[in-house]
C-alpha atoms as a PDB file:
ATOM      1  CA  UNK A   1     -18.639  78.588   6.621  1.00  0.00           C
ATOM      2  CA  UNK A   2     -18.576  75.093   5.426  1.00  0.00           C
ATOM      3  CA  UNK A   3     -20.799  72.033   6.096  1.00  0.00           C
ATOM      4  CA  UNK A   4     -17.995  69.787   7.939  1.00  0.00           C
ATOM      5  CA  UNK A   5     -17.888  69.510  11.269  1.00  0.00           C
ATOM      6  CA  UNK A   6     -14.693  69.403  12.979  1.00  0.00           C
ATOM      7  CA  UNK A   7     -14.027  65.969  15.458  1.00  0.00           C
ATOM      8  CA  UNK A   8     -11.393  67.949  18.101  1.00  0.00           C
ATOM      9  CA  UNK A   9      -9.909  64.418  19.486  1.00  0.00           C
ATOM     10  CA  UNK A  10      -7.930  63.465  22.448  1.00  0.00           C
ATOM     11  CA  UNK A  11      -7.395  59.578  22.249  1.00  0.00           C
ATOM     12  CA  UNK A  12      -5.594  59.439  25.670  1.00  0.00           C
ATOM     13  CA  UNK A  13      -8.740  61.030  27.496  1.00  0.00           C
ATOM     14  CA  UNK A  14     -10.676  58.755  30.574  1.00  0.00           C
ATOM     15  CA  UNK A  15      -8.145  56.005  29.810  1.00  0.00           C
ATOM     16  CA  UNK A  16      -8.164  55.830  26.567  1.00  0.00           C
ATOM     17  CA  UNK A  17     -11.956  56.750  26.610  1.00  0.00           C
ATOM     18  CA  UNK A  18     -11.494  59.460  24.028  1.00  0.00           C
ATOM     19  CA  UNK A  19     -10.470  57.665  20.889  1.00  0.00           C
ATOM     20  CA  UNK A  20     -13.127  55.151  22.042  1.00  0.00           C
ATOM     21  CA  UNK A  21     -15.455  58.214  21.932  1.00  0.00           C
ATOM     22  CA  UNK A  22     -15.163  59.366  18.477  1.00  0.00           C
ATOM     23  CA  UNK A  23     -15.958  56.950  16.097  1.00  0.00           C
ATOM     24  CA  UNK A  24     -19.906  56.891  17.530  1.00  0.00           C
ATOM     25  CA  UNK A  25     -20.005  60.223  17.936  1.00  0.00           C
ATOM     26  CA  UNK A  26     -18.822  60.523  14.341  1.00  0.00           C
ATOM     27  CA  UNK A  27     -21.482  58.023  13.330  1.00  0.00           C
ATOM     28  CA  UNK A  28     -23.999  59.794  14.814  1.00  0.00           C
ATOM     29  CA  UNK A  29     -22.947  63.123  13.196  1.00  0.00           C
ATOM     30  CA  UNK A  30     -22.390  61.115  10.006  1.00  0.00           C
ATOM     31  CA  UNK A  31     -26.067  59.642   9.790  1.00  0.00           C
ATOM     32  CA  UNK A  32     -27.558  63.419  10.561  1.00  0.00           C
ATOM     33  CA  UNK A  33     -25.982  64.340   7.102  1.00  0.00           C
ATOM     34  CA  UNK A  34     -22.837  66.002   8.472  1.00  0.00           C
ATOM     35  CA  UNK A  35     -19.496  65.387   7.188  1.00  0.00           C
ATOM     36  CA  UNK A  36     -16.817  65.412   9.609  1.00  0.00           C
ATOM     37  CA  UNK A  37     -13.719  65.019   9.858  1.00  0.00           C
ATOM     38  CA  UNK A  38     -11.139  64.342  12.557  1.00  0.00           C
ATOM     39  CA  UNK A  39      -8.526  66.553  13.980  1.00  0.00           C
ATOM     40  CA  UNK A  40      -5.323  64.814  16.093  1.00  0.00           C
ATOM     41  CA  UNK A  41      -2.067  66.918  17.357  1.00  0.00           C
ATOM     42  CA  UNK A  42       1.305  65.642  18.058  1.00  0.00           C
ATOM     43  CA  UNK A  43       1.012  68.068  21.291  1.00  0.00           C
ATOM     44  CA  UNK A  44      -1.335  70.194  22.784  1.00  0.00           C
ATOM     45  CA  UNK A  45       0.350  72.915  20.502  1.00  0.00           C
ATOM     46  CA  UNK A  46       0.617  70.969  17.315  1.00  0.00           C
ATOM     47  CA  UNK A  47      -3.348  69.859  18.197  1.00  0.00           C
ATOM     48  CA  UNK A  48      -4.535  73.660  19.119  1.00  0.00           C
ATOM     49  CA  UNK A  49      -2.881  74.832  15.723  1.00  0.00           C
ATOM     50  CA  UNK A  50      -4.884  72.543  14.221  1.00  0.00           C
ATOM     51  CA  UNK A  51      -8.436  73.672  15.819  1.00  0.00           C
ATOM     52  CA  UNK A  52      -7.463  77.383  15.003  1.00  0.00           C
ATOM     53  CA  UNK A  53      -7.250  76.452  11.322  1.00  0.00           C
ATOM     54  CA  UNK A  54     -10.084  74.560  11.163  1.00  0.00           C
ATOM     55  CA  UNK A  55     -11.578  77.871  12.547  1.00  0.00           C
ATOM     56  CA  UNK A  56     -10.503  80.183  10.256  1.00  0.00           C
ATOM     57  CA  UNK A  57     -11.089  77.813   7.123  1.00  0.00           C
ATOM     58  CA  UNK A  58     -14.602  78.122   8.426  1.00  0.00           C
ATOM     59  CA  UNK A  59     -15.617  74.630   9.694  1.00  0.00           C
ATOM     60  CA  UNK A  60     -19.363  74.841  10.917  1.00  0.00           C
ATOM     61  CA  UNK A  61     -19.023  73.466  14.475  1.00  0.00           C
ATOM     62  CA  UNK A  62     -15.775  72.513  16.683  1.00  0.00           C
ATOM     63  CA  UNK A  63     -16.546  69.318  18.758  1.00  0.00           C
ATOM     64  CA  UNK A  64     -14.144  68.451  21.750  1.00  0.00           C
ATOM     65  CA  UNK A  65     -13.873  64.805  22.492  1.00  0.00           C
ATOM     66  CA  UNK A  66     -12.179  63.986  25.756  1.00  0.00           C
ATOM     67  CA  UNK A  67     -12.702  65.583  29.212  1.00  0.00           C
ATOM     68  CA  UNK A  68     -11.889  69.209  30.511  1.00  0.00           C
ATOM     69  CA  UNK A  69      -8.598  69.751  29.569  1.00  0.00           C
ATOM     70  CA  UNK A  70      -9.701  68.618  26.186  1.00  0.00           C
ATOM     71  CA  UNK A  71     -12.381  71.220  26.413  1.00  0.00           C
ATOM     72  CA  UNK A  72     -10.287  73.924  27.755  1.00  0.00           C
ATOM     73  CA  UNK A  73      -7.923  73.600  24.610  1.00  0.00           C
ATOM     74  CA  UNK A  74     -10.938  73.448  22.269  1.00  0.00           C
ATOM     75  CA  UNK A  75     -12.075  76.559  24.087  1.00  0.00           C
ATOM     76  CA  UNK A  76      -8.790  78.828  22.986  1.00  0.00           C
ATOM     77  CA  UNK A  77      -9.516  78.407  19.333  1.00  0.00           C
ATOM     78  CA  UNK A  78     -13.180  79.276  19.585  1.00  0.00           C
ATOM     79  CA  UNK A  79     -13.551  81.714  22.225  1.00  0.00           C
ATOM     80  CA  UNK A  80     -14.563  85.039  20.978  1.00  0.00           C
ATOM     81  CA  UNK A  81     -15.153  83.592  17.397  1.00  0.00           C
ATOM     82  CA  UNK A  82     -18.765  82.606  15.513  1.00  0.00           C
ATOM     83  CA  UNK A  83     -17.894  78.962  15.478  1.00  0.00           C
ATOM     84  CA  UNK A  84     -19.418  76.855  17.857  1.00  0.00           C
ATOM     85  CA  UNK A  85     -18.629  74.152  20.470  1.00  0.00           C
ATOM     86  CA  UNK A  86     -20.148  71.578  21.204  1.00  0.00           C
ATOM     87  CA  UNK A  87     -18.776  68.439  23.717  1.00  0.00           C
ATOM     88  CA  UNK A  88     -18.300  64.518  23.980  1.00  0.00           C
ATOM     89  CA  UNK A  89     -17.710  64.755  27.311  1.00  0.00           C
ATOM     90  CA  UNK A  90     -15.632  61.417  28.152  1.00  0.00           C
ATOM     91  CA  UNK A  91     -13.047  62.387  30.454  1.00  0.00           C
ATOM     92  CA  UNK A  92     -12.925  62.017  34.372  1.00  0.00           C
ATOM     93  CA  UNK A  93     -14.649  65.250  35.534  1.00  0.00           C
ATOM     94  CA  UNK A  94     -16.393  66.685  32.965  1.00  0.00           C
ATOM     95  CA  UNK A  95     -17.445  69.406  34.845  1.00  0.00           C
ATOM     96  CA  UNK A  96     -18.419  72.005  31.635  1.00  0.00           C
ATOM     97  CA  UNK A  97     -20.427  69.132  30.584  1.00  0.00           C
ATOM     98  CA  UNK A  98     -22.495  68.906  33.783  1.00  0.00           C
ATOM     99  CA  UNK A  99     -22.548  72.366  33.848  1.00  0.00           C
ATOM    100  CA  UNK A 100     -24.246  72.498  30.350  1.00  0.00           C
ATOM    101  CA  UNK A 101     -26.651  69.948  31.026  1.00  0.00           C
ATOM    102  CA  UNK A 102     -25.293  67.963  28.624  1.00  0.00           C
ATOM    103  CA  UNK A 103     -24.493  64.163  28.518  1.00  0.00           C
ATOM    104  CA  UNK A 104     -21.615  62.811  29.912  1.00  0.00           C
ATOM    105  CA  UNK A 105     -19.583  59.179  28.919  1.00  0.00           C
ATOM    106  CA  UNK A 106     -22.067  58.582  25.829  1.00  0.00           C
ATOM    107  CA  UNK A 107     -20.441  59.791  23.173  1.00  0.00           C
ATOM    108  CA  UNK A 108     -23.383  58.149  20.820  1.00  0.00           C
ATOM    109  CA  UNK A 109     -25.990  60.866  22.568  1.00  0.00           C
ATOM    110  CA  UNK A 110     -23.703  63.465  22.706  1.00  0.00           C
ATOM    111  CA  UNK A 111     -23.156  63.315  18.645  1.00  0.00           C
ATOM    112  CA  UNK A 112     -27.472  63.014  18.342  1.00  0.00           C
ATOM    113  CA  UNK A 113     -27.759  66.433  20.452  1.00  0.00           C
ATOM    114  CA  UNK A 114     -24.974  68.098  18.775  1.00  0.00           C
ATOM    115  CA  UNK A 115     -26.735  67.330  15.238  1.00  0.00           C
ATOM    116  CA  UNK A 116     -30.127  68.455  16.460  1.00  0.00           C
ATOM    117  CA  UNK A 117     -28.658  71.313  17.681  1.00  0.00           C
ATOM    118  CA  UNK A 118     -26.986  72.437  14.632  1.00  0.00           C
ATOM    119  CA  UNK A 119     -30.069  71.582  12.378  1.00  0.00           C
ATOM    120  CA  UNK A 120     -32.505  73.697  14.495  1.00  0.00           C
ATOM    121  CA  UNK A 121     -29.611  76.573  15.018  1.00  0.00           C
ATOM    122  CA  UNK A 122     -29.774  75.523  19.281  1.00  0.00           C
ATOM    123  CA  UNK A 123     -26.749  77.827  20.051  1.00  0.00           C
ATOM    124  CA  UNK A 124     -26.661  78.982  23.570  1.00  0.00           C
ATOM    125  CA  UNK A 125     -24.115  82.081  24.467  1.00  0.00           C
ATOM    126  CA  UNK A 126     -22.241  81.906  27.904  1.00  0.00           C
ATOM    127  CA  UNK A 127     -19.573  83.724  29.411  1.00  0.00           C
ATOM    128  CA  UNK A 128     -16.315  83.002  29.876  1.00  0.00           C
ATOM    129  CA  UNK A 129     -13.771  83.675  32.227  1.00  0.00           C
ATOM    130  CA  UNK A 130     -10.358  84.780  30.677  1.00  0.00           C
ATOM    131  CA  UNK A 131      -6.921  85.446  32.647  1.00  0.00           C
ATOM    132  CA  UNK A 132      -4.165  87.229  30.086  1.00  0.00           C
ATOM    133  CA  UNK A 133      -4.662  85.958  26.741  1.00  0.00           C
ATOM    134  CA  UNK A 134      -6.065  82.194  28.215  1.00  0.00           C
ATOM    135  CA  UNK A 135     -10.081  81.663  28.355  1.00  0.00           C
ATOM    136  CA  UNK A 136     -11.561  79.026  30.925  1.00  0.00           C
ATOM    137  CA  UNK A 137     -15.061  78.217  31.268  1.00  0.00           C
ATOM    138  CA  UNK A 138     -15.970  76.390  34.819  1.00  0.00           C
ATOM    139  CA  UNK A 139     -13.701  77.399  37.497  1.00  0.00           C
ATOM    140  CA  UNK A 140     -10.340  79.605  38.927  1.00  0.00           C
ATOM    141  CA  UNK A 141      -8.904  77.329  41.515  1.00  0.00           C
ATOM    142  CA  UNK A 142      -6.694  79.043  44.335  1.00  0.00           C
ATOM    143  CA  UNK A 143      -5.258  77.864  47.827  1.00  0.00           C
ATOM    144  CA  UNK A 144      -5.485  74.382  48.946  1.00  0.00           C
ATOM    145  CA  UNK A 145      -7.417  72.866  45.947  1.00  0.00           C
ATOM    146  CA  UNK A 146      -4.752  74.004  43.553  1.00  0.00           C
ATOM    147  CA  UNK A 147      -1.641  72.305  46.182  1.00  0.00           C
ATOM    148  CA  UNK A 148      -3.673  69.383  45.711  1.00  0.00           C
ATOM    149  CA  UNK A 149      -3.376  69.646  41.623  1.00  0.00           C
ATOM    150  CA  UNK A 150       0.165  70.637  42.728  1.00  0.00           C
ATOM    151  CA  UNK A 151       1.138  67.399  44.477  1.00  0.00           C
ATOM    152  CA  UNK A 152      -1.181  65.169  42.443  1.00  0.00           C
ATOM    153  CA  UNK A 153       0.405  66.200  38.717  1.00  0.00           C
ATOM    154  CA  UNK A 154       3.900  64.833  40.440  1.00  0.00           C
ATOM    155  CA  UNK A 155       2.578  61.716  41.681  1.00  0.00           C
ATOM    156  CA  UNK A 156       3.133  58.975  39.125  1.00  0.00           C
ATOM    157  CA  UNK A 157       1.228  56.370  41.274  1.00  0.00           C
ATOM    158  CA  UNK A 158      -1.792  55.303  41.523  1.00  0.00           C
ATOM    159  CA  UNK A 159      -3.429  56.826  38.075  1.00  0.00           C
ATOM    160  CA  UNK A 160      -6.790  58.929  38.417  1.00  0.00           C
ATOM    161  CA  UNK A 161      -9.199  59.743  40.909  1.00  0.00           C
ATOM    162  CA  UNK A 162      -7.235  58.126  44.044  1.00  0.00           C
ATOM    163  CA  UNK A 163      -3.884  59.595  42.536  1.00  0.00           C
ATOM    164  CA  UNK A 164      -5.678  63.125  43.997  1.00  0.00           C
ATOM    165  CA  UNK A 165      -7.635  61.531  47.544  1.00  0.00           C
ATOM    166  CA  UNK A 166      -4.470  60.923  48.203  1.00  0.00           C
ATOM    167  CA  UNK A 167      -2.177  63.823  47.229  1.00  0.00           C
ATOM    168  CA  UNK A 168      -5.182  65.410  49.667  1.00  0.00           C
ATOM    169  CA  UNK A 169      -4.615  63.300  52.547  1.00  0.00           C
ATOM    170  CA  UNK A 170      -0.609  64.659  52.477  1.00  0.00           C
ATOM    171  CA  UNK A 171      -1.836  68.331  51.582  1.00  0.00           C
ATOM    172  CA  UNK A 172      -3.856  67.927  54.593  1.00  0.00           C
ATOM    173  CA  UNK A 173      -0.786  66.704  56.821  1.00  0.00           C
ATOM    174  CA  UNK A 174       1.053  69.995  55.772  1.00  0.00           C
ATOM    175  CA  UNK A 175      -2.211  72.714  55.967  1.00  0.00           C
ATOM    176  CA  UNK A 176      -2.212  75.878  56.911  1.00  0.00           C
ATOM    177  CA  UNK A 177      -4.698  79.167  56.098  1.00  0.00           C
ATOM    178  CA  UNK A 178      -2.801  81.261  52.971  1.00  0.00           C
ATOM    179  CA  UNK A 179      -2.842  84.842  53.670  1.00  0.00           C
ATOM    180  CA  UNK A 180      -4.356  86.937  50.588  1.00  0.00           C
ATOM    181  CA  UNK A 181      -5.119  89.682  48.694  1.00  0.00           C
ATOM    182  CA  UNK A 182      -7.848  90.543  46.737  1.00  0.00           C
ATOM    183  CA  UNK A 183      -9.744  93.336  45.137  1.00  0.00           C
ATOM    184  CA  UNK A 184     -13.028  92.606  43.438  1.00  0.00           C
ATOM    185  CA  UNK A 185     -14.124  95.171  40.444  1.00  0.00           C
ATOM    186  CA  UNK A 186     -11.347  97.486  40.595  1.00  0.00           C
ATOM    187  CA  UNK A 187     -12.505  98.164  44.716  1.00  0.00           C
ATOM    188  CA  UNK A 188     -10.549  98.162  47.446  1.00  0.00           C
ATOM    189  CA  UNK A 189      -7.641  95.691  48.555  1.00  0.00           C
ATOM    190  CA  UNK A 190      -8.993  92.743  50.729  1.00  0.00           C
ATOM    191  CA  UNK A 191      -6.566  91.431  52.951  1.00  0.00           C
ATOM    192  CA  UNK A 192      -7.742  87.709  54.054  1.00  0.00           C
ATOM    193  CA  UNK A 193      -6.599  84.976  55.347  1.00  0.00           C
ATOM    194  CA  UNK A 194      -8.064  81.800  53.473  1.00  0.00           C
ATOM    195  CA  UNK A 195      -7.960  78.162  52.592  1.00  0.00           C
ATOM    196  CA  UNK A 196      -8.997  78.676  49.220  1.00  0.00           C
ATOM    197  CA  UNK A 197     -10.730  81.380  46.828  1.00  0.00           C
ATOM    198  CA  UNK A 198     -12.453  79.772  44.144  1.00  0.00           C
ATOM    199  CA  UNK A 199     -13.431  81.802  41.255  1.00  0.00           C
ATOM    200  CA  UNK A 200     -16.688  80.137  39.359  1.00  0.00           C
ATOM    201  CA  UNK A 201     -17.904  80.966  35.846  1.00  0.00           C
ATOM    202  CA  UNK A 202     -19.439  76.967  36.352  1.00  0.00           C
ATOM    203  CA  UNK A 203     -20.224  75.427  39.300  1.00  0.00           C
ATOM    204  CA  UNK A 204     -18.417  72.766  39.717  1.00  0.00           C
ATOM    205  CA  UNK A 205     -15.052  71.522  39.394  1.00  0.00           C
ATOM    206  CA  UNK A 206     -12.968  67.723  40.421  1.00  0.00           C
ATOM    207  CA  UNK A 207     -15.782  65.689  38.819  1.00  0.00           C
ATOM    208  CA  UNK A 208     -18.869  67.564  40.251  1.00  0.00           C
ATOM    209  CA  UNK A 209     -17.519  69.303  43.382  1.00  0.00           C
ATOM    210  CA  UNK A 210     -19.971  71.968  43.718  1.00  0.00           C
ATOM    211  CA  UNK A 211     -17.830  74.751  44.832  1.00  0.00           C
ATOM    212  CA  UNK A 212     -19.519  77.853  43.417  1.00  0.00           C
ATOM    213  CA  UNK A 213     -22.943  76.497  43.419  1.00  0.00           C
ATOM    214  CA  UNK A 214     -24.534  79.440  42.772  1.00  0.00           C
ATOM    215  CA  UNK A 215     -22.680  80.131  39.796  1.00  0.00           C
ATOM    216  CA  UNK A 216     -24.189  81.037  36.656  1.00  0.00           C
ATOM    217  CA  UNK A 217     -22.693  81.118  32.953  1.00  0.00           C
ATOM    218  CA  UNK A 218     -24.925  83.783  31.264  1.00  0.00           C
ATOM    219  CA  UNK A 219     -24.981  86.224  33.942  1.00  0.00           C
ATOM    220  CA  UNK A 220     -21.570  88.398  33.133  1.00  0.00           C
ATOM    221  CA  UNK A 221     -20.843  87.527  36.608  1.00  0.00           C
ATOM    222  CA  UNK A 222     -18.393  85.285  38.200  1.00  0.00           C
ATOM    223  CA  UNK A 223     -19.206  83.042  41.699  1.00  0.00           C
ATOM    224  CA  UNK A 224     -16.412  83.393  44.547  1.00  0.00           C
ATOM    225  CA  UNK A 225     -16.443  81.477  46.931  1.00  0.00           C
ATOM    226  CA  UNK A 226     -14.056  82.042  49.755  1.00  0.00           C
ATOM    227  CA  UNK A 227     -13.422  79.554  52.108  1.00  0.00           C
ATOM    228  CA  UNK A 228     -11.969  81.328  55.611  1.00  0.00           C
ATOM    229  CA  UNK A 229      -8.871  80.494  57.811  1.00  0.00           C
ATOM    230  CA  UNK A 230     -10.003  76.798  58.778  1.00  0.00           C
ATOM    231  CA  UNK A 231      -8.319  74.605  61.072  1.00  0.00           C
ATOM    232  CA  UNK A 232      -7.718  71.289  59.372  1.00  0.00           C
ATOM    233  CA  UNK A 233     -10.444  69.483  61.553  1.00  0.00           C
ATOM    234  CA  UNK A 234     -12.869  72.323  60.210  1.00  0.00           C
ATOM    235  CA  UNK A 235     -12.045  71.747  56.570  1.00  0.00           C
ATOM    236  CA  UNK A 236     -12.227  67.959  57.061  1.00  0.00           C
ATOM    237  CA  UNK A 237     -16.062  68.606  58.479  1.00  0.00           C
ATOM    238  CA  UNK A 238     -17.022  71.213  55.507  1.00  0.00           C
ATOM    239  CA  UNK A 239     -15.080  70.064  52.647  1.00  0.00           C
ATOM    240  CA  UNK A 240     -17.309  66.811  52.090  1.00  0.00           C
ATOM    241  CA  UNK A 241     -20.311  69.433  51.769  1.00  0.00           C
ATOM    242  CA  UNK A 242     -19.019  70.649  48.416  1.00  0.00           C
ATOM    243  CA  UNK A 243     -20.088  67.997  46.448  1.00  0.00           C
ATOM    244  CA  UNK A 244     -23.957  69.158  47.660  1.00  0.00           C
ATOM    245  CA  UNK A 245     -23.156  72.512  47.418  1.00  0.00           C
ATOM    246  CA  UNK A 246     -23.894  73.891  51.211  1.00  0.00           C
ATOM    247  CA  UNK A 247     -20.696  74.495  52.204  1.00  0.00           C
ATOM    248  CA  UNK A 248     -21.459  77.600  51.677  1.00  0.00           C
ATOM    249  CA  UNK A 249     -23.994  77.688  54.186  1.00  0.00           C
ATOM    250  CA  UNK A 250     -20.799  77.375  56.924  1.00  0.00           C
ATOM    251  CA  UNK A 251     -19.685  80.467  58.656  1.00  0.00           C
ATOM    252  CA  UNK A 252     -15.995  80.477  57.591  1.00  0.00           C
ATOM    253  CA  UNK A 253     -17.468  80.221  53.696  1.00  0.00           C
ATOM    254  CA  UNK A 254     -18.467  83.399  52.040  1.00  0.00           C
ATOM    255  CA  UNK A 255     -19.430  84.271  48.473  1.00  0.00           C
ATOM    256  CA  UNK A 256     -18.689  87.235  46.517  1.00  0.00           C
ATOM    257  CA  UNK A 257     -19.953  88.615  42.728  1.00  0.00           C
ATOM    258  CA  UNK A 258     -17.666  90.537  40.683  1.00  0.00           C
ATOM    259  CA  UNK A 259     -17.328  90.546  36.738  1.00  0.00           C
ATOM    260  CA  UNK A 260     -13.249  91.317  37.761  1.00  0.00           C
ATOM    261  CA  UNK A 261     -10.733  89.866  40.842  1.00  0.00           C
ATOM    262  CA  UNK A 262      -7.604  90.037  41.298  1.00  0.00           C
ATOM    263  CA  UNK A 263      -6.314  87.559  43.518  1.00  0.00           C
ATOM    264  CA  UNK A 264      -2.872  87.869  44.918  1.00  0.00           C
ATOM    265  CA  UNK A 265      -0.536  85.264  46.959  1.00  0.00           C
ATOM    266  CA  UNK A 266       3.043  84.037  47.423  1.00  0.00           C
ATOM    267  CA  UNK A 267       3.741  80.200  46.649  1.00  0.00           C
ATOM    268  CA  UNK A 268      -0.111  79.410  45.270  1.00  0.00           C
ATOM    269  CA  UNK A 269      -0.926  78.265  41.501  1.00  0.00           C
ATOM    270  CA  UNK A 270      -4.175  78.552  39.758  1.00  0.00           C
ATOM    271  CA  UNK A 271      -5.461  76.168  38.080  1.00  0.00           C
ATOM    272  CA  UNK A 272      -8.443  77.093  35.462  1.00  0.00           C
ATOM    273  CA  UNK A 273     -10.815  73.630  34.061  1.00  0.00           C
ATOM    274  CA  UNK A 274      -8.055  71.856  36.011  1.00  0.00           C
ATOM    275  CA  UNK A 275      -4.838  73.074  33.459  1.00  0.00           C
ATOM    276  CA  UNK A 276      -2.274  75.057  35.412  1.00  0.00           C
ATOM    277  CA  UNK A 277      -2.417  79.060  34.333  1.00  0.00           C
ATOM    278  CA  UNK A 278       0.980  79.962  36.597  1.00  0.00           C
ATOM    279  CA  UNK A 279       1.591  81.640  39.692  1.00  0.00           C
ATOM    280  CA  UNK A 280      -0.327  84.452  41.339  1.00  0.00           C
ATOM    281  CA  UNK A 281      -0.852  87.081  41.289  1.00  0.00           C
ATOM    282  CA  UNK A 282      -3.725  86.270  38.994  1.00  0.00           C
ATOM    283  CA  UNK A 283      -6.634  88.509  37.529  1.00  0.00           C
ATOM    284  CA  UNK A 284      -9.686  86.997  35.863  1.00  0.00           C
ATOM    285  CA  UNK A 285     -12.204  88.632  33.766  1.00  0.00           C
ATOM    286  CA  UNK A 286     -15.621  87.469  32.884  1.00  0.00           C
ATOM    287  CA  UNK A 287     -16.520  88.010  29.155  1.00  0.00           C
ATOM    288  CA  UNK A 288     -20.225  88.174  28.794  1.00  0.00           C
ATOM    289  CA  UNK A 289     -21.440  86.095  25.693  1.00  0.00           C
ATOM    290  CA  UNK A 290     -17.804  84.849  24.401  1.00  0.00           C
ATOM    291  CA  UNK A 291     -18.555  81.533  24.006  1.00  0.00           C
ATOM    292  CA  UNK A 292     -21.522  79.744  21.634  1.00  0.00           C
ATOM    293  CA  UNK A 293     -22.208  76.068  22.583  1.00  0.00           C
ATOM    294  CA  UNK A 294     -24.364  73.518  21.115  1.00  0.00           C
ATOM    295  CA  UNK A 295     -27.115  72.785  23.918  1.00  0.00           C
ATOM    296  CA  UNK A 296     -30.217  71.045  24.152  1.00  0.00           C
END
């Protein structure tokens, strides 16, 4: 393993936040004694290539600058391997951040905690979640969350946050209760009808929308929470209540554990750290320990 530490960089992150982001995170890393260098892709192909050869020519640390998506491509070079991650969380959720306990939008303190970390060997294992051969690390999204990513990605007006209040607002218009199936650790089929089944590894997901709040990343377990056949006046009431987390205290809202699900629908995307995995039918695994972070 060498001593360089390997700046994973996208500059179009947060508005532009992400090439913004490196340079003091680099200067942080810089005056801990690190060398680093930075890595930059054409694509999202050209730029994972990249982080897999930094990999396997042994860099000492992969550090994803930008926001989830950023971190969910950073992920699929490390996953699984003995190089760790660490995160200059700049981007408009940063939901693994949060989940991490790690800081968010100051790239400066991020580079500090990722140097301490690697001088006193702070490496914290988590799980993963991993559907075919792609890893995630927060959460599965199913059912009327992911028709939101759906109708949001093909907006090109207004840019960020509003682009998806608003692609939510004409979800709402056309709601209806998805009927579903799904079978937890290999047991038997569930058929449900439901406005969404989330599927947590982290807790949180859209910028700190606590939708498996109970989730935990070190427990070989994934969080589901299943939210029932509401009318739309129902989910108007309840959905607010995600971003504290009691939703789940509502009777149409139940919560499931399983280290497997399969979840199974017609016309319904996932969407995994907010990237789009496909269609369903889905299945998820959680893989205990597949992950090594730089924490405080």
């Amino acid at each position: 393993m060498t001593g360089e530490i390997t700046l994973f960089v996208n500059p179009t992150a947060g508005r532009g936040r992400g090439a913004h982001a490196a340079q003091p995170a680099a200067s942080a890393l810089r005056a801990a004694g690190f060398p680093v260098r930075t890595v930059l892709g054409e694509n999202a192909a050209d730029a994972l290539a990249r982080a897999r050869a930094a990999v396997a020519d042994g860099t000492r640390a992969l550090v994803a600058v930008g926001g989830d998506g950023m971190a969910n491509l950073a992920l699929q070079a490390v996953a699984g391997t003995r190089t760790p991650l660490g995160l200059v969380a700049v981007g408009t959720g940063n939901d693994f951040a949060r989940t991490l306990g790690l800081p968010v939008r100051d790239p400066a303190a991020a580079g500090r905690l990722i140097a301490e970390s690697l001088k006193e060997e702070r490496l914290r294992a988590i799980d993963l979640g991993r559907v075919g051969d792609r890893w995630f690390a927060t959460v599965l999204a199913t059912g009327f969350d992911s028709r939101v990513n759906d109708r949001g990605n093909r907006m090109r007006w207004p840019a960020g946050r509003l682009k998806y209040d608003l692609a939510m607002v004409a979800e709402l218009a056309a709601f209806r209760p998805y009927p579903y199936r799904i079978t937890l650790d290999d047991g038997a089929v569930r058929e449900i009808e439901a406005t969404l089944v989330a599927v947590g590894n982290g807790s949180s997901y859209g910028g700190g929308m606590r939708i498996c709040p109970g989730a935990d990343p070190a427990d070989g377990l994934f969080d589901i929470t299943v939210v029932g056949d509401c009318g739309r006046a129902t989910l108007v009431r309840v959905f607010p209540r995600v971003y504290r987390g009691t939703h789940v205290d509502h009777p149409k809202v139940t919560v499931h554990r399983a280290a497997k699900i399969e979840v199974v629908a017609e016309g319904l995307t996932g969407y995994a750290d907010g990237e789009p995995l496909g269609p369903l039918p889905l299945t998820a695994r959680c893989v205990p320990g597949a992950l090594r972070v730089l924490s405080p």
